[in-house]
Short mmCIF file of C-alpha atoms in Angstrom, two decimals:
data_model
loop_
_atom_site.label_atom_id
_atom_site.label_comp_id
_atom_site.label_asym_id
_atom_site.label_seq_id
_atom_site.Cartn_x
_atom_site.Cartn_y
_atom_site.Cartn_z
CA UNK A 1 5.58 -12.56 -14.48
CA UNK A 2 3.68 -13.82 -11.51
CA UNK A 3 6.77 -13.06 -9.20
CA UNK A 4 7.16 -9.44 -10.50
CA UNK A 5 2.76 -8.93 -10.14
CA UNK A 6 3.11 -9.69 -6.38
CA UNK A 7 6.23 -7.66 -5.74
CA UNK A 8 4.06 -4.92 -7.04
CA UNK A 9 2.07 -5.52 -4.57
CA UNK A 10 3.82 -6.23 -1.81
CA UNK A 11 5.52 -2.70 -2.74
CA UNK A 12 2.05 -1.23 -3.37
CA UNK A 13 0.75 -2.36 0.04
CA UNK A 14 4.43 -0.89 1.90
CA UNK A 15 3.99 2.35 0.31
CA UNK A 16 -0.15 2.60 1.63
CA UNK A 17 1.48 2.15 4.82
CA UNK A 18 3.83 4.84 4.49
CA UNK A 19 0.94 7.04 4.16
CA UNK A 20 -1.53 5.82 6.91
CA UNK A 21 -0.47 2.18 8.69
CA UNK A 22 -3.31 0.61 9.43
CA UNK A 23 -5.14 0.47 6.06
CA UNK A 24 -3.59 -1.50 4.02
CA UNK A 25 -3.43 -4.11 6.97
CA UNK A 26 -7.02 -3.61 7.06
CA UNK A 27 -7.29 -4.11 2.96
CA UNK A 28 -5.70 -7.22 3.30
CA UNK A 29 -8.29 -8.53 5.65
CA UNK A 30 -11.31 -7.02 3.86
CA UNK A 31 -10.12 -8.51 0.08
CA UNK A 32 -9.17 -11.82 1.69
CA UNK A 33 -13.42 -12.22 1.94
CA UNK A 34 -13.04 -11.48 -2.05
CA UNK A 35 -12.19 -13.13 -4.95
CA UNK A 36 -8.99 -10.66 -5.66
CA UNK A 37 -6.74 -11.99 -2.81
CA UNK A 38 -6.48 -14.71 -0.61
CA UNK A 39 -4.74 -14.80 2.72
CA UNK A 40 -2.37 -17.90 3.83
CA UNK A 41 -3.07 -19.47 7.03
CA UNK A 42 -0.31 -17.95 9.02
CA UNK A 43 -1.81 -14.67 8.27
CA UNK A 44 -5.82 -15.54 8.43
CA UNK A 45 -5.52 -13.61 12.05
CA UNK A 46 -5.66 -10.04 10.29
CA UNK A 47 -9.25 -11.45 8.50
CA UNK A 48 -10.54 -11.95 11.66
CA UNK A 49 -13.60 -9.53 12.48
CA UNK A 50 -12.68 -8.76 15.92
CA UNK A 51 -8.89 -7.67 14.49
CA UNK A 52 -10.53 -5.77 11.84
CA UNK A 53 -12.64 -3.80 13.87
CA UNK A 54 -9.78 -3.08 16.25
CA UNK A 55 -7.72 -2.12 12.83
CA UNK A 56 -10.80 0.23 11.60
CA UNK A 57 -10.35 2.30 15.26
CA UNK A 58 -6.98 2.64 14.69
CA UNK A 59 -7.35 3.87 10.67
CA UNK A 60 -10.16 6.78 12.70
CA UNK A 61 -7.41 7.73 15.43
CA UNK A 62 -5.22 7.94 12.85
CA UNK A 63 -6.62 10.38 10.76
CA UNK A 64 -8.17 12.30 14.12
CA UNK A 65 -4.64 12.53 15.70
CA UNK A 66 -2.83 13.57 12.25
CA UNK A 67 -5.56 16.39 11.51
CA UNK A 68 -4.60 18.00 14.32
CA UNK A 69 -1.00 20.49 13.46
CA UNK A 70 -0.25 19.96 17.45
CA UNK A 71 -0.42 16.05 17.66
CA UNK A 72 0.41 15.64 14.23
CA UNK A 73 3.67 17.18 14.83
CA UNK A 74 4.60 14.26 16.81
CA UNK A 75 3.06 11.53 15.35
CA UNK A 76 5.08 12.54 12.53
CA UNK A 77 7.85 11.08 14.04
CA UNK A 78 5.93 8.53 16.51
CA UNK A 79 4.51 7.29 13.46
CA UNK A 80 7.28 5.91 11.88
CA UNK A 81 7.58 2.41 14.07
CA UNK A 82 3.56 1.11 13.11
CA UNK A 83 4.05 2.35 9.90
CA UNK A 84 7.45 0.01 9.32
CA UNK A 85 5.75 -2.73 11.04
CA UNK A 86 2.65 -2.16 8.85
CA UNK A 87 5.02 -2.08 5.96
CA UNK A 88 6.70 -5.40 7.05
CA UNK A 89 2.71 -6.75 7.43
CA UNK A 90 1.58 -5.99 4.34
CA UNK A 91 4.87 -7.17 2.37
CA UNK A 92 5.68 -10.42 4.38
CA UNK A 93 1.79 -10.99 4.01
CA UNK A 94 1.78 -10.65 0.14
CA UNK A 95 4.87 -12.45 -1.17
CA UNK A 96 4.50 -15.16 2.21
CA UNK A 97 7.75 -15.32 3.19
CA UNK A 98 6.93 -14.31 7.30
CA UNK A 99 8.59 -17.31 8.08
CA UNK A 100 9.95 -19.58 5.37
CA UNK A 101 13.70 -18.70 6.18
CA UNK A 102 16.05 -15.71 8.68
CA UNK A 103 16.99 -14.41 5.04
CA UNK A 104 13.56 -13.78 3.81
CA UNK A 105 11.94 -12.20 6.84
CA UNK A 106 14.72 -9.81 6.55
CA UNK A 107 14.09 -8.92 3.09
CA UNK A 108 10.43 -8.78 3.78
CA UNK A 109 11.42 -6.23 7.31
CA UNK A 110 14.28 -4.30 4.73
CA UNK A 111 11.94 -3.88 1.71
CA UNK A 112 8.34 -3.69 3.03
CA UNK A 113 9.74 -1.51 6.59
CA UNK A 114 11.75 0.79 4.60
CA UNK A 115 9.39 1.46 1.67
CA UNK A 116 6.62 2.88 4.44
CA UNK A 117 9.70 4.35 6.53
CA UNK A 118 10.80 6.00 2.40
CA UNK A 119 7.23 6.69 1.65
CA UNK A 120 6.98 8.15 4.95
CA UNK A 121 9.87 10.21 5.27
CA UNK A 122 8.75 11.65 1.80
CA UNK A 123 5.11 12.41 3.28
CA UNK A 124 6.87 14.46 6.23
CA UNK A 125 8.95 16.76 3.76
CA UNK A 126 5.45 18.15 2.19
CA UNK A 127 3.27 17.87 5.54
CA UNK A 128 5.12 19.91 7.72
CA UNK A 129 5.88 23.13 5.43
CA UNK A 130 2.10 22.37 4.52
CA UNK A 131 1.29 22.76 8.36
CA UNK A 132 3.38 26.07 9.22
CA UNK A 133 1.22 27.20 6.14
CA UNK A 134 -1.68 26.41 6.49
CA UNK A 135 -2.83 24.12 9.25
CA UNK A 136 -1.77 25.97 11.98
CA UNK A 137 -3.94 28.97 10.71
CA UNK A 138 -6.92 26.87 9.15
CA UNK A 139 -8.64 24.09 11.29
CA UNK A 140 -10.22 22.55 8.30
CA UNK A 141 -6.76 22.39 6.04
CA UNK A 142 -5.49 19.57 8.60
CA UNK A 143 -8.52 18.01 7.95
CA UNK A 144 -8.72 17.97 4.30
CA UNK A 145 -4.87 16.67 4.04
CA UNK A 146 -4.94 13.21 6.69
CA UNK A 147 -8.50 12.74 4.94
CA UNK A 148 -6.66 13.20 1.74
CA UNK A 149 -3.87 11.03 2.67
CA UNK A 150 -6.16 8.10 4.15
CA UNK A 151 -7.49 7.89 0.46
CA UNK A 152 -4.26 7.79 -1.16
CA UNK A 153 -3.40 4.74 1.40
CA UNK A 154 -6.47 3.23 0.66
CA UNK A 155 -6.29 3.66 -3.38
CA UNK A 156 -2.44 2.54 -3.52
CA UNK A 157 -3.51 -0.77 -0.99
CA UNK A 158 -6.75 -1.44 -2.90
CA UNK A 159 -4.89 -1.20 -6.44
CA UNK A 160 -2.27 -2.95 -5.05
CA UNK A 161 -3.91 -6.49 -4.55
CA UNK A 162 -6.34 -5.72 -7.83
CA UNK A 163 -4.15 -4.27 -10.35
CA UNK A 164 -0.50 -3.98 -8.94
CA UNK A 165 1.01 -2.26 -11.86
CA UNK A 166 -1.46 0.84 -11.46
CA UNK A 167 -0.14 0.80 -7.81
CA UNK A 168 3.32 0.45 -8.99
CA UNK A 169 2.41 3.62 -11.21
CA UNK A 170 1.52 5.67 -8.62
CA UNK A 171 3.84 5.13 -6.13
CA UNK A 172 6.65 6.30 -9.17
CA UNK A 173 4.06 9.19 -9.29
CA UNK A 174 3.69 9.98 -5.74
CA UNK A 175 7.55 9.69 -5.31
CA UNK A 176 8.20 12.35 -8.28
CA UNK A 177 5.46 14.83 -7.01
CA UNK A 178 6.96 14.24 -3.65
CA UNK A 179 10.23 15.71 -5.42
CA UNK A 180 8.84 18.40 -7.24
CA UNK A 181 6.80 19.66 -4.05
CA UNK A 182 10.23 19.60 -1.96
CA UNK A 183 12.04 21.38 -4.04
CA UNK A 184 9.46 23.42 -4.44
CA UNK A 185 8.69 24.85 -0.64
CA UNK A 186 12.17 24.76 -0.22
CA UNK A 187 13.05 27.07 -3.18
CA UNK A 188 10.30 29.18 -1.48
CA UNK A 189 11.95 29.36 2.47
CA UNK A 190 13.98 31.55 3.70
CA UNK A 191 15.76 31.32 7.13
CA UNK A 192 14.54 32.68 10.34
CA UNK A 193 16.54 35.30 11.71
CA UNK A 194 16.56 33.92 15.45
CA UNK A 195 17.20 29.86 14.64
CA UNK A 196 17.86 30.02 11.56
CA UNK A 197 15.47 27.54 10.51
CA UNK A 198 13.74 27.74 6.65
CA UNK A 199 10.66 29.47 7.19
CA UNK A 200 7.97 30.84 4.78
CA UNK A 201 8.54 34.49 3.60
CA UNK A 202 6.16 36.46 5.27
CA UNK A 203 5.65 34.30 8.63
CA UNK A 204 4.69 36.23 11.60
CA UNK A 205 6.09 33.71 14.14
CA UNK A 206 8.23 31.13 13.39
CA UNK A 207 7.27 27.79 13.70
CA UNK A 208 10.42 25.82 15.01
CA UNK A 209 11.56 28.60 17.65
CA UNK A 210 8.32 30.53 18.36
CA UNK A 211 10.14 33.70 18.00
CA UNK A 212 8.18 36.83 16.80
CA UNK A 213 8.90 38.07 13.14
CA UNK A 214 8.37 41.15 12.39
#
């Protein structure tokens, strides 16, 4: 029972990645000063203050660069390297296995990497329709949804190392939402008639080519 608690975890902590890297990272150092979790020594450097201040920067720029539809555009894809390695962090950190053996720090890299890389990849299919929508028309919409997404980090990496089945829930909830919101937008596109491209019915410009609709 104990082995299957921390792979919820280390899962729970992978997927918080997926959704905004540094936080979880940053979780782990702020519950290792709690009672909840306790870091081993090979990983006591991410409870040190000066790495969790640099950690809290990043979780800001984070948010700042993703609110914006122009930079987050690319750090949708830039994004995907610190949020594996994050994913690799948070895993290796939980179930200890950084380096015990070449077999288990490449389960931790394989499950804990491509969990944030999934959880990622999941993220992008509802953020960029979401953008061509509405971010690129309303400042604040940005805004709201890497705010948004910062708290669903935090809530599955703070559940995670308190009560990992409720993390383990809603990561099988955020996946199936994730579905139902694809299929969704994508039931709703139609293809522009330059690039050919799914856009949204109605666009005045499309988004991938720039070509005017009319």
């Amino acid at each position: 029972m104990e082995s299957l608690m921390t792979y919820m975890a280390a899962f729970g902590l992978a997927a918080g990645a997926g959704a905004k890297a540094a936080i979880p990272v940053l979780a782990l150092g702020a519950f290792s000063y709690t009672p909840y979790f306790e870091l081993s020594q090979r990983f006591a450097w991410i409870a040190e203050p000066a790495v969790m201040i640099v950690l809290g920067v990043l979780v800001f720029v984070e948010i700042l660069v993703d609110a914006h539809p122009d930079l987050g555009r690319f750090s949708d894809v830039a994004a995907y390297l610190p949020k594996v390695v994050a994913g690799f962090l948070g895993f290796a950190a939980v179930t200890g296995t950084l380096d015990d053996s070449l077999v288990q720090l490449g389960a931790s890299g394989v499950l804990g990497g491509g969990t944030a890389a999934g959880v990622h990849w999941l993220r992008n299919q509802i953020r960029r329709p979401f953008r061509d929508l509405a971010e690129d028309t309303h400042e604040t919409a940005g805004k709201f949804a890497s705010v948004g997404e910062a708290g669903a980090s935090a809530a599955l990496a703070g559940t995670a190392l308190v009560a990992p089945p409720l993390s383990a829930l809603m990561l099988v909830g955020f996946v199936a939402v994730s579905v139902v919101a694809m299929r969704t937008v994508d039931g709703r596109r139609i293809p522009c008639g330059q690039c050919g491209e799914p856009i949204s019915p109605g666009a005045l410009v499309c988004p991938h080519c720039k070509a005017e609709l009319g």
